[in-house]
Coordinates of N, CA and C in Angstrom, one line a residue:
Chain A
X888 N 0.8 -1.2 0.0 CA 0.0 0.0 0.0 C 0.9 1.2 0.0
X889 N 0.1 2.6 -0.1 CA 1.1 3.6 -0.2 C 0.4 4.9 0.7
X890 N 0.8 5.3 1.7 CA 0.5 6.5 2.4 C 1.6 7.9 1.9
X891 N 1.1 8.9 2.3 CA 1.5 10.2 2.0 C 1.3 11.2 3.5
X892 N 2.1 11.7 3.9 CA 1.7 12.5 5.4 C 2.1 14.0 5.0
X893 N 1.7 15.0 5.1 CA 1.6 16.2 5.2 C 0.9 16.9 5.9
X894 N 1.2 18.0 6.1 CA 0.2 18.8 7.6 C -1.0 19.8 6.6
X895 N -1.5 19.5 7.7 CA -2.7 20.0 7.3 C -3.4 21.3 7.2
X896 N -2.5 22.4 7.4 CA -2.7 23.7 7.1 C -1.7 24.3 7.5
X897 N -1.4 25.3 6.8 CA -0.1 26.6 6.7 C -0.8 28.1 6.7
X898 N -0.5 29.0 7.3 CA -0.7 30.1 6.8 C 0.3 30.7 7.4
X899 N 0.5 31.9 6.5 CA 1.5 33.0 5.9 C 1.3 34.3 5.4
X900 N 2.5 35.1 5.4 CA 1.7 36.5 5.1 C 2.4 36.7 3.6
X901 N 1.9 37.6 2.6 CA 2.2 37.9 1.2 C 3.4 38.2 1.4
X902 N 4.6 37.8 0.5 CA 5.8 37.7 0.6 C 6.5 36.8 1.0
X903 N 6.2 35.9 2.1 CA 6.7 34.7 2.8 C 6.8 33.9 2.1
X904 N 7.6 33.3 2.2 CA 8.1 31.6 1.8 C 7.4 30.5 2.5
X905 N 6.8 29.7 2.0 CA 6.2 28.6 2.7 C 6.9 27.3 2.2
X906 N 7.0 26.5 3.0 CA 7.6 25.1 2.7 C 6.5 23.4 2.8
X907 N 6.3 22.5 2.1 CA 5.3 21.9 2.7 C 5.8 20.3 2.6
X908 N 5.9 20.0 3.8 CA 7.4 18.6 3.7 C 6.0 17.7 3.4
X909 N 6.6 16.6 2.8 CA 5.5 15.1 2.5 C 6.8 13.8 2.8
X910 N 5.9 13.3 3.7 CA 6.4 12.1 4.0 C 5.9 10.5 3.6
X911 N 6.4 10.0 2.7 CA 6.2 8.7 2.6 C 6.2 7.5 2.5
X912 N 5.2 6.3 2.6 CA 5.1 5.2 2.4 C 4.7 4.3 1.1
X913 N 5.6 3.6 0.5 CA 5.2 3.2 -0.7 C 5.9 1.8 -1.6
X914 N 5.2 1.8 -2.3 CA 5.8 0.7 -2.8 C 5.6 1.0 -4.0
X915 N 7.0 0.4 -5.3 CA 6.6 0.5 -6.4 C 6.6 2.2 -6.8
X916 N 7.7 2.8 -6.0 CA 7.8 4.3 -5.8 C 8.6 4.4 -7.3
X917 N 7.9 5.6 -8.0 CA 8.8 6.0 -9.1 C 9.1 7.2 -8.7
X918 N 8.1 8.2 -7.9 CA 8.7 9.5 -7.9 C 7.6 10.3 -7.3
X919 N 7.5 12.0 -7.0 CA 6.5 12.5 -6.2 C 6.2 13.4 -7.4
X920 N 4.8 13.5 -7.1 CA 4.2 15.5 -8.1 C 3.5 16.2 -6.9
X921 N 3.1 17.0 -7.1 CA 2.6 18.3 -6.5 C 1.6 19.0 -7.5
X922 N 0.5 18.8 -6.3 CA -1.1 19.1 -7.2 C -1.5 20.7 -6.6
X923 N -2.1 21.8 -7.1 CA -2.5 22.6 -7.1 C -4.0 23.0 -7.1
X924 N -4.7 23.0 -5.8 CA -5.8 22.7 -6.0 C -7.1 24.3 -5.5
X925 N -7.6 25.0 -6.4 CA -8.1 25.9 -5.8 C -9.6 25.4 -5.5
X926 N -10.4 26.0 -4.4 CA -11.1 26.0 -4.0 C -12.5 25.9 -5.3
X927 N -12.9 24.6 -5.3 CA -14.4 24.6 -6.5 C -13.5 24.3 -7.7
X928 N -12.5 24.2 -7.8 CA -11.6 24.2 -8.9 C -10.8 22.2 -9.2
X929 N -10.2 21.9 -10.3 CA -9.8 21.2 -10.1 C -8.3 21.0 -9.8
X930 N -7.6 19.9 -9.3 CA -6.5 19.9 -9.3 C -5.4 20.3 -10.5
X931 N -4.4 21.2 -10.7 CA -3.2 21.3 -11.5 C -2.1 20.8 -10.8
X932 N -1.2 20.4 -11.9 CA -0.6 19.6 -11.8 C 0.8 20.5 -11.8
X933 N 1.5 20.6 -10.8 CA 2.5 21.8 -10.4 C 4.1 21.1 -10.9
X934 N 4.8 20.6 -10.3 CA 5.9 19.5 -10.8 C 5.7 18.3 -10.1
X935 N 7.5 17.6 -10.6 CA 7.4 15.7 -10.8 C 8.8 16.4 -10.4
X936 N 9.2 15.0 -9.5 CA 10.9 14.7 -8.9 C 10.3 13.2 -9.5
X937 N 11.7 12.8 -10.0 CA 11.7 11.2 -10.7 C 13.1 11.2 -9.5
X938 N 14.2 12.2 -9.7 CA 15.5 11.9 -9.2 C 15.7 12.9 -7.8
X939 N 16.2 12.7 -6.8 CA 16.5 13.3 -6.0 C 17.2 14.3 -6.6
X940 N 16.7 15.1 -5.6 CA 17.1 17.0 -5.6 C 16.2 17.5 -5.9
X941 N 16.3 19.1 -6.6 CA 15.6 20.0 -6.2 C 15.4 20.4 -7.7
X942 N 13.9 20.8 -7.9 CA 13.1 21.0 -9.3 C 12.9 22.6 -9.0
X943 N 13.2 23.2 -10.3 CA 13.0 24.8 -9.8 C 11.9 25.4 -11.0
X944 N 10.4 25.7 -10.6 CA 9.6 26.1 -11.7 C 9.2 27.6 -11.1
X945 N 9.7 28.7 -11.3 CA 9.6 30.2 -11.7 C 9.3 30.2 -9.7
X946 N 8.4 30.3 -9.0 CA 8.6 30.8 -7.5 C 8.4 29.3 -7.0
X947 N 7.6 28.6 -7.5 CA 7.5 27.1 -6.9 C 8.7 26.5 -7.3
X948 N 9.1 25.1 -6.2 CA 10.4 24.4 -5.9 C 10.1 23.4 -5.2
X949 N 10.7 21.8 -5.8 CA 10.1 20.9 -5.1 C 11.6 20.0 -5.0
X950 N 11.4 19.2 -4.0 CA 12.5 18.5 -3.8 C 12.0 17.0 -3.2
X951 N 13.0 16.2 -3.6 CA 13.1 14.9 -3.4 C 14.3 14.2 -2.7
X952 N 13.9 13.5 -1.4 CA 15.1 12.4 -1.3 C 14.6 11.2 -1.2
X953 N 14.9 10.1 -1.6 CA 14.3 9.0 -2.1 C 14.7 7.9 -0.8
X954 N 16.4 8.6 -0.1 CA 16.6 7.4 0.6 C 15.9 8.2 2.3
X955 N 15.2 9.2 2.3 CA 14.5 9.9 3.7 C 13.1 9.9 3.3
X956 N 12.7 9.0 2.4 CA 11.2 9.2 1.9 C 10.7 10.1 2.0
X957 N 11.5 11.3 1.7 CA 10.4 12.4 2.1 C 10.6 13.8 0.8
X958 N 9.8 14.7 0.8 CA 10.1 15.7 -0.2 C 9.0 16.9 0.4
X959 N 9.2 17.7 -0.6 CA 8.7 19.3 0.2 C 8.9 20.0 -1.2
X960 N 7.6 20.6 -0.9 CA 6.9 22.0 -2.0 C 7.4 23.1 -1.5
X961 N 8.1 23.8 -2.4 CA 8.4 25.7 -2.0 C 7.6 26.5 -2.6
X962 N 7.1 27.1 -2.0 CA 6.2 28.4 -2.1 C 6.9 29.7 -1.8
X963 N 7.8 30.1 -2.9 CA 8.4 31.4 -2.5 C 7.6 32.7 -2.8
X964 N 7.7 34.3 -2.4 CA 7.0 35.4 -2.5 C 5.7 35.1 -3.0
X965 N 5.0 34.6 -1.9 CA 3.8 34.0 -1.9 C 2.5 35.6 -1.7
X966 N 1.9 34.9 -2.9 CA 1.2 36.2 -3.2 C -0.4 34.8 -2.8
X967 N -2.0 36.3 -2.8 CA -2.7 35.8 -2.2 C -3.6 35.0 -3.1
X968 N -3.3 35.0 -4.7 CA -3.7 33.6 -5.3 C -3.2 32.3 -5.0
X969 N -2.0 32.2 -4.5 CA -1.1 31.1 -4.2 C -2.0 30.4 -2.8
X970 N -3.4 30.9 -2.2 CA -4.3 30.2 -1.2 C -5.3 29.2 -2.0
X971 N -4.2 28.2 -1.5 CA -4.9 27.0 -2.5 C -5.0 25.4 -1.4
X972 N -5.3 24.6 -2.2 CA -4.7 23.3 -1.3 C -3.7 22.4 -1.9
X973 N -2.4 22.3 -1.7 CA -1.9 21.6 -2.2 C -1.4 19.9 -2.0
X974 N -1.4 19.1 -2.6 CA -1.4 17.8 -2.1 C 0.0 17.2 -2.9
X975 N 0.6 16.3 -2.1 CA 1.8 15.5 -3.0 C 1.1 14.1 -3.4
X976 N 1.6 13.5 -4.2 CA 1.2 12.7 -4.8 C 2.3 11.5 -5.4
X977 N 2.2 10.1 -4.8 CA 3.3 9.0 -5.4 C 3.0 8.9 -7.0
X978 N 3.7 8.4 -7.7 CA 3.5 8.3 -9.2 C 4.1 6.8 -9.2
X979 N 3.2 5.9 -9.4 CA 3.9 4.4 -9.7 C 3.2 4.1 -10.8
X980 N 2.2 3.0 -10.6 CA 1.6 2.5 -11.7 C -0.1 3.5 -11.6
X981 N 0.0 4.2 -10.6 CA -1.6 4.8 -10.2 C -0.7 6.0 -9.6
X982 N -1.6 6.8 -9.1 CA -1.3 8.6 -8.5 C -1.8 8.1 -7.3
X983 N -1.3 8.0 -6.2 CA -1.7 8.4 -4.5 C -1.7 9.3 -4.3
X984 N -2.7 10.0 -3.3 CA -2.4 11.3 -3.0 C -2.0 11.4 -1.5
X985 N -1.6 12.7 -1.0 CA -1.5 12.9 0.5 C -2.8 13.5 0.5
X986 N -2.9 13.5 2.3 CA -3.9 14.3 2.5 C -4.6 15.7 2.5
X987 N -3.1 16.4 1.7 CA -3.6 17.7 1.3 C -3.0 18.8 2.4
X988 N -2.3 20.0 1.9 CA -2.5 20.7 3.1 C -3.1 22.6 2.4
X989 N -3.9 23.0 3.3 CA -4.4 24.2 2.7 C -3.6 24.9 3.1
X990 N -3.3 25.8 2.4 CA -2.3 27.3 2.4 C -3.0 28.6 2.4
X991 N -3.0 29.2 3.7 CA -3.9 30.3 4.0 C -2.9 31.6 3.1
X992 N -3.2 32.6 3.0 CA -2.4 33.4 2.4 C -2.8 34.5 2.8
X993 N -2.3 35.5 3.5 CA -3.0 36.9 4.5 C -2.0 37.8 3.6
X994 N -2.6 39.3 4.1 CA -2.4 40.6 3.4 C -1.1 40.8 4.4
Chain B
X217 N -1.1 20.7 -23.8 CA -1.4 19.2 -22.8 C -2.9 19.0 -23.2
X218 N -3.1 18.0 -22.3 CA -4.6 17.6 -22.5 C -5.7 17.8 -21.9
X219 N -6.8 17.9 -22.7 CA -7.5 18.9 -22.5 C -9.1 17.8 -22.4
X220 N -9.6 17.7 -21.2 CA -10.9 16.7 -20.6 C -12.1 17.6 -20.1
X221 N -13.0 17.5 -20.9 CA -14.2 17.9 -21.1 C -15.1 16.8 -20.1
X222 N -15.6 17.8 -18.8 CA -16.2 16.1 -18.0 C -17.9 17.0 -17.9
X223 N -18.7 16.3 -17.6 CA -20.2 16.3 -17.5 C -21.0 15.4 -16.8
X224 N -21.7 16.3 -15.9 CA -22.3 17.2 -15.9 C -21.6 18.1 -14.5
X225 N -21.1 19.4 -14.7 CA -20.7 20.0 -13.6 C -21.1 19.7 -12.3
X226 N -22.6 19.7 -12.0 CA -23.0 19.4 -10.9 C -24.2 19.2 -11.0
X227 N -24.6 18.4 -10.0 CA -26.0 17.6 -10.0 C -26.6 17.2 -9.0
X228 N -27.8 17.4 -8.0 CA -28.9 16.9 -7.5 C -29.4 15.9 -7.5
X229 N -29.1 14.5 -6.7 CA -29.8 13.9 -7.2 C -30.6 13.4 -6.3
X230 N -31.8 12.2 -6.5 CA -32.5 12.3 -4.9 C -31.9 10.5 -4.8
X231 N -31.6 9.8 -3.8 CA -31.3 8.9 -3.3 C -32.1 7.7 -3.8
X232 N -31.3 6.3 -4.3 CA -31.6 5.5 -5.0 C -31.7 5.7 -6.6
X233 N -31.5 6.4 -6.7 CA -31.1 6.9 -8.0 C -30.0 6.6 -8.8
X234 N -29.6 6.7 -10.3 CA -28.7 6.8 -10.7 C -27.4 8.2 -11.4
X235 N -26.5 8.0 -11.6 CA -26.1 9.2 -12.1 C -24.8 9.0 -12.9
X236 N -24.7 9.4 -14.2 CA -23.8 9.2 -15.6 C -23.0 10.1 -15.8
X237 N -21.6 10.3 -15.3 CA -20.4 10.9 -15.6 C -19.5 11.5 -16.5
X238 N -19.6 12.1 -17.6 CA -18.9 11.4 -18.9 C -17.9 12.3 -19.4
X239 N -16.8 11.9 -19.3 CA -15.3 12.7 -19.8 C -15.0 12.7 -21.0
X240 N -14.9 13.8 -21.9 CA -14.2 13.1 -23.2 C -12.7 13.9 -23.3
X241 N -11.8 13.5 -23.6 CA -10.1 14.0 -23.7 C -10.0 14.2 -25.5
X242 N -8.9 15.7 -25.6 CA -9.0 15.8 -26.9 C -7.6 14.9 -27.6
X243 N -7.5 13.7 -26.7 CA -6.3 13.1 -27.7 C -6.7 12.0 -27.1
X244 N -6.1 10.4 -27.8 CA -6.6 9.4 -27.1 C -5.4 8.7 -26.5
X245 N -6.1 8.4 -25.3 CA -5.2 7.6 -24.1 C -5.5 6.2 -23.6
X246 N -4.4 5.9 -23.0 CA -4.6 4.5 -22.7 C -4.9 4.3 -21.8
X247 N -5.0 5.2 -21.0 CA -5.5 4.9 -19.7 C -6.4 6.1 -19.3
X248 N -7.2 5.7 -18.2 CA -8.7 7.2 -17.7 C -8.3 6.6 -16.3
X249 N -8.7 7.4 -15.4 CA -8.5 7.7 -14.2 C -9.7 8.3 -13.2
X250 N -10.5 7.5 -12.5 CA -11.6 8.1 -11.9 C -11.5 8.1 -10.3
X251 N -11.5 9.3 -9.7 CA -11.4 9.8 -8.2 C -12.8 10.2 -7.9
X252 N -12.4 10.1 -6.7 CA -13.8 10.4 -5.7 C -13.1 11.7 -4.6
X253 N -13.7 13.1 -4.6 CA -12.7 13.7 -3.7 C -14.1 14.4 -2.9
X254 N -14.3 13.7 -1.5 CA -14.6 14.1 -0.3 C -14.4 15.6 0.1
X255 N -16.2 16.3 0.9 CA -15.8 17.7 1.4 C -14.8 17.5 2.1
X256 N -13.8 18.4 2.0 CA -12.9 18.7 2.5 C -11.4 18.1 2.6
X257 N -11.8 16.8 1.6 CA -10.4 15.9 1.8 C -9.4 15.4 0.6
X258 N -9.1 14.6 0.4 CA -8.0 14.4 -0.3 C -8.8 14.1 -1.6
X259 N -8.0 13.5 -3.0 CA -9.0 12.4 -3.8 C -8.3 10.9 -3.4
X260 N -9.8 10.1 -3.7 CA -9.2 8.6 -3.7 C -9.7 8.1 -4.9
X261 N -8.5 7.3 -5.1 CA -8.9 6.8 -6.6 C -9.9 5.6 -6.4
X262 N -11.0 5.4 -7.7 CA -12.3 4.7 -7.7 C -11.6 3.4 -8.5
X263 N -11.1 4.0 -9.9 CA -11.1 3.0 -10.6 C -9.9 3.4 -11.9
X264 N -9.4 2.2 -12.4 CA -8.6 2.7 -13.9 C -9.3 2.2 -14.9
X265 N -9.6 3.2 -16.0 CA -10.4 2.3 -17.3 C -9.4 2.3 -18.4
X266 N -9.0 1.3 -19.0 CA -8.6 0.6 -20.1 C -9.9 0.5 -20.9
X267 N -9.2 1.1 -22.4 CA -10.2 0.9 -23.7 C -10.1 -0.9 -24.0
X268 N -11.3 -1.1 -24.2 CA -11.0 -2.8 -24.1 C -11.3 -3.7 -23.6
X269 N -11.2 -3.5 -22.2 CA -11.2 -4.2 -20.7 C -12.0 -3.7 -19.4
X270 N -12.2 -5.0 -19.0 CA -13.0 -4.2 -17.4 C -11.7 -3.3 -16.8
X271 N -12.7 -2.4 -16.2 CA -12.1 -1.5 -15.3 C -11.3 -2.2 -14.1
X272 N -10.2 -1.7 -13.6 CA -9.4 -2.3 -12.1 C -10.5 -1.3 -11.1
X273 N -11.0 -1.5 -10.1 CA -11.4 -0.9 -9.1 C -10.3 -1.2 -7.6
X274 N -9.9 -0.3 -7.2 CA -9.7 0.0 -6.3 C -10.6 -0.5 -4.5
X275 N -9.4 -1.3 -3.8 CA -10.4 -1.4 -2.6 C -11.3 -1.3 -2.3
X276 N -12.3 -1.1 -1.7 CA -13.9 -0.2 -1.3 C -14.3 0.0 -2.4
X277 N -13.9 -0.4 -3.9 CA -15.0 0.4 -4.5 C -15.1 -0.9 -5.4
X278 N -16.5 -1.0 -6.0 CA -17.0 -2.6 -7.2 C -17.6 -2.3 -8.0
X279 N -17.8 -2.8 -8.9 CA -18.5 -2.5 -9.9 C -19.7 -2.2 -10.1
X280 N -20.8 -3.0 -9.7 CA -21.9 -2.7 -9.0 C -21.9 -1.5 -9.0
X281 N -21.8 -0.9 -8.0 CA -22.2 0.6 -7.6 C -21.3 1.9 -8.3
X282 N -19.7 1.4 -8.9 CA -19.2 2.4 -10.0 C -19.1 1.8 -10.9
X283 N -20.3 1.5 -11.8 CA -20.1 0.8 -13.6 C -19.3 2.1 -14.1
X284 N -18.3 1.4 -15.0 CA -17.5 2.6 -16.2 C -17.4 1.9 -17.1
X285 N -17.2 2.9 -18.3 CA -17.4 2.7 -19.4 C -16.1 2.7 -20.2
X286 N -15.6 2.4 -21.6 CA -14.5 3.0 -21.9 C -14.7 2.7 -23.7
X287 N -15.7 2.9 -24.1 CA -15.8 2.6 -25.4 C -14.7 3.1 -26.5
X288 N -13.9 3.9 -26.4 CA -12.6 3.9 -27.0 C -11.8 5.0 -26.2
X289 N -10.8 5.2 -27.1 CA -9.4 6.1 -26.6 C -9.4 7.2 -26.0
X290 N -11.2 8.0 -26.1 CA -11.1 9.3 -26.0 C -12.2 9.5 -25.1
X291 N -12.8 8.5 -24.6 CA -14.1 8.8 -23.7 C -14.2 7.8 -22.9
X292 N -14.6 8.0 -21.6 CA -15.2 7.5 -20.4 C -16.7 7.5 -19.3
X293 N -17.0 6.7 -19.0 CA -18.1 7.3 -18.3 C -17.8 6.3 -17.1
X294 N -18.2 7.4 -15.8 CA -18.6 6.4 -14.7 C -20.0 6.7 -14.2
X295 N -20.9 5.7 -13.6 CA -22.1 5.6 -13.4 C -21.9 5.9 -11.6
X296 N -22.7 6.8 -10.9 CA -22.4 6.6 -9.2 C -24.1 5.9 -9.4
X297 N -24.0 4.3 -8.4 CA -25.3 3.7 -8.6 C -26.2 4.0 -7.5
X298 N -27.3 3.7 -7.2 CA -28.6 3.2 -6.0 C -27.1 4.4 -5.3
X299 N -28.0 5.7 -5.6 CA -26.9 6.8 -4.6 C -27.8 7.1 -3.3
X300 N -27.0 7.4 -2.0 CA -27.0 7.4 -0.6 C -26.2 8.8 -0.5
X301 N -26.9 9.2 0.0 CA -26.8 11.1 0.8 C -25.1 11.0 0.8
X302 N -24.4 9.5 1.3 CA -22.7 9.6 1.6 C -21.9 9.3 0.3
X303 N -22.7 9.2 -0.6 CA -22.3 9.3 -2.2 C -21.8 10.7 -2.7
X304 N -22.5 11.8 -2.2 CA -22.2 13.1 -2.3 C -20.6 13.4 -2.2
X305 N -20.1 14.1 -3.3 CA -18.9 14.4 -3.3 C -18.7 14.8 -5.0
X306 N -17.4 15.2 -4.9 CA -16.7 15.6 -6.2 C -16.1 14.1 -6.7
X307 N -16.7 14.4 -8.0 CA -15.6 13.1 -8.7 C -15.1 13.7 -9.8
X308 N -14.2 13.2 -10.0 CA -12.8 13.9 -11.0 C -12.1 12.6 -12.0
X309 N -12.1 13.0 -13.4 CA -11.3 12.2 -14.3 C -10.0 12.6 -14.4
X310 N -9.1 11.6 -14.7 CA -8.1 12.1 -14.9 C -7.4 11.3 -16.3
X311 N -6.2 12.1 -16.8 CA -5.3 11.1 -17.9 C -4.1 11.7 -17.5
X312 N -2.9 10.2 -18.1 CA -2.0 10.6 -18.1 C -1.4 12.0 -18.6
X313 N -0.9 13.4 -18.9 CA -0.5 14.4 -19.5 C 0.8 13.9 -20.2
X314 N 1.1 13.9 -21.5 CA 2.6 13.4 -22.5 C 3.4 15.0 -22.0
X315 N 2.9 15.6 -21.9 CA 3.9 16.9 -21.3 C 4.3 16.7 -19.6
X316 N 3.8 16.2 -19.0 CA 3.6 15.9 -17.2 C 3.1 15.8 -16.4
X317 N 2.9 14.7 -15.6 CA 1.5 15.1 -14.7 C 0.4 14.2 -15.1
X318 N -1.2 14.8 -14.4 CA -1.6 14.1 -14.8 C -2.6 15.4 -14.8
X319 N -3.7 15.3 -16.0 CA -4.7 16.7 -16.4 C -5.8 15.9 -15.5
X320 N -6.3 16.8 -15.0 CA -7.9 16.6 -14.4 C -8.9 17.0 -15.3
X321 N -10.0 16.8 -15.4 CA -11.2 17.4 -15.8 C -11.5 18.3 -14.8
X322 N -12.7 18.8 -14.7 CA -13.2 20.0 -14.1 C -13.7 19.5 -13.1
X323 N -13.9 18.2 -12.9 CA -15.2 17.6 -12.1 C -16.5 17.7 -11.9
X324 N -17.1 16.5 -11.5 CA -18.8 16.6 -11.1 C -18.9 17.0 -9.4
X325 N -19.6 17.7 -9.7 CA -19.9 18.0 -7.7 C -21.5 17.4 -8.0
X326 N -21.5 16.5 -7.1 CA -22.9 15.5 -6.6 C -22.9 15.7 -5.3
X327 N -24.2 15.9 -5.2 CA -25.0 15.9 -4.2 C -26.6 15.2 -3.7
X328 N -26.5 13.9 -3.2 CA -27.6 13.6 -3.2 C -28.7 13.4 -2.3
X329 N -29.6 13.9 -2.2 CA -30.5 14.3 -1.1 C -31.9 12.9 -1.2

């Protein structure tokens, strides 16, 4: 089976950097993504770690270590669209998800 | 990327009833992907449809109560069956993305009273 642990809410003020660690259990692990999910909206699909280290997409940044089972979403100069829920997700032969964590985003 | 047209946005329905899901993707894939995403919680996946073949369902969920469809490469349907008020929720298609990831549809939000 495959579990995903992440916390379950963040909040932060505009400009801050937020970080969102995911911890895993899995089998048949190829790699993690990061879903982007707004409120009434569906999930987007944010980046993919196949290989340990660090994925760099314009203010978002995600990282992988494969032998600490664990990885983490960056949310840099976090502006107040960036209040969303974000969930990590295993990629094997199916998408597992974590449980999601909301990201509050204040003025 | 790919682009999934799902239907019906959202719906009412009244209990014991049935209700017809239907995705279509503008390129064809091999694989469809059906979630169930609970107020407030994560998605869990229902089922995988293969053009061709019965669907894989996932734990807790059977055929019976999630019939899917997959009559070719570019369309899917899931049926939610004999629906119960705890049937309510968002369900969401998904496909592989050849650029990354995986594309969602827009999803159904059900609600059934």
């Amino acid at each position: 089976g495959q579990s995903l642990e992440q916390p379950s809410e963040v909040t932060a003020v505009e400009g801050a950097i937020v970080q969102i660690n995911c911890t895993y259990q899995t089998s048949g692990f190829y790699g993690l993504s990061w879903y982007q999910q707004h409120d009434g909206g569906a999930p987007t699909f944010l980046s993919y770690n196949g290989l340990d280290g660090l994925e760099e997409t314009g203010r978002f940044s995600s990282f992988l270590s494969r032998s600490d089972s664990y990885g983490y979403l960056l949310l840099q100069e976090l502006q107040m669209k960036d209040s969303a829920s974000y969930f990590c997700a295993s990629a094997g032969n199916k998408l597992t998800f974590g449980g999601g964590t909301r990201v509050l985003v204040k003025p | 990327s790919a682009v999934i047209s799902q239907k019906p946005s959202r719906d009412i329905c009244q209990r014991g009833t049935s209700l017809t899901i239907q995705c279509q993707v503008d390129s064809q894939v091999t694989m469809m992907f059906w979630y169930r995403q609970q107020p407030g919680q994560s998605l869990t996946l229902i089922a995988t449809a293969n053009q061709g073949s019965e669907a894989t369902y996932e734990s807790g969920f059977v055929i019976d109560k999630f019939p899917i469809s997959r009559p070719n490469l570019t369309f899917s349907t899931l049926t939610v069956s004999n629906m119960s008020p705890e049937d309510s929720s968002i369900y969401l298609c998904s496909v592989i993305d050849p650029l990354g990831g995986y594309t969602f549809g827009s999803g159904t939000r059900l609600t059934v009273v």
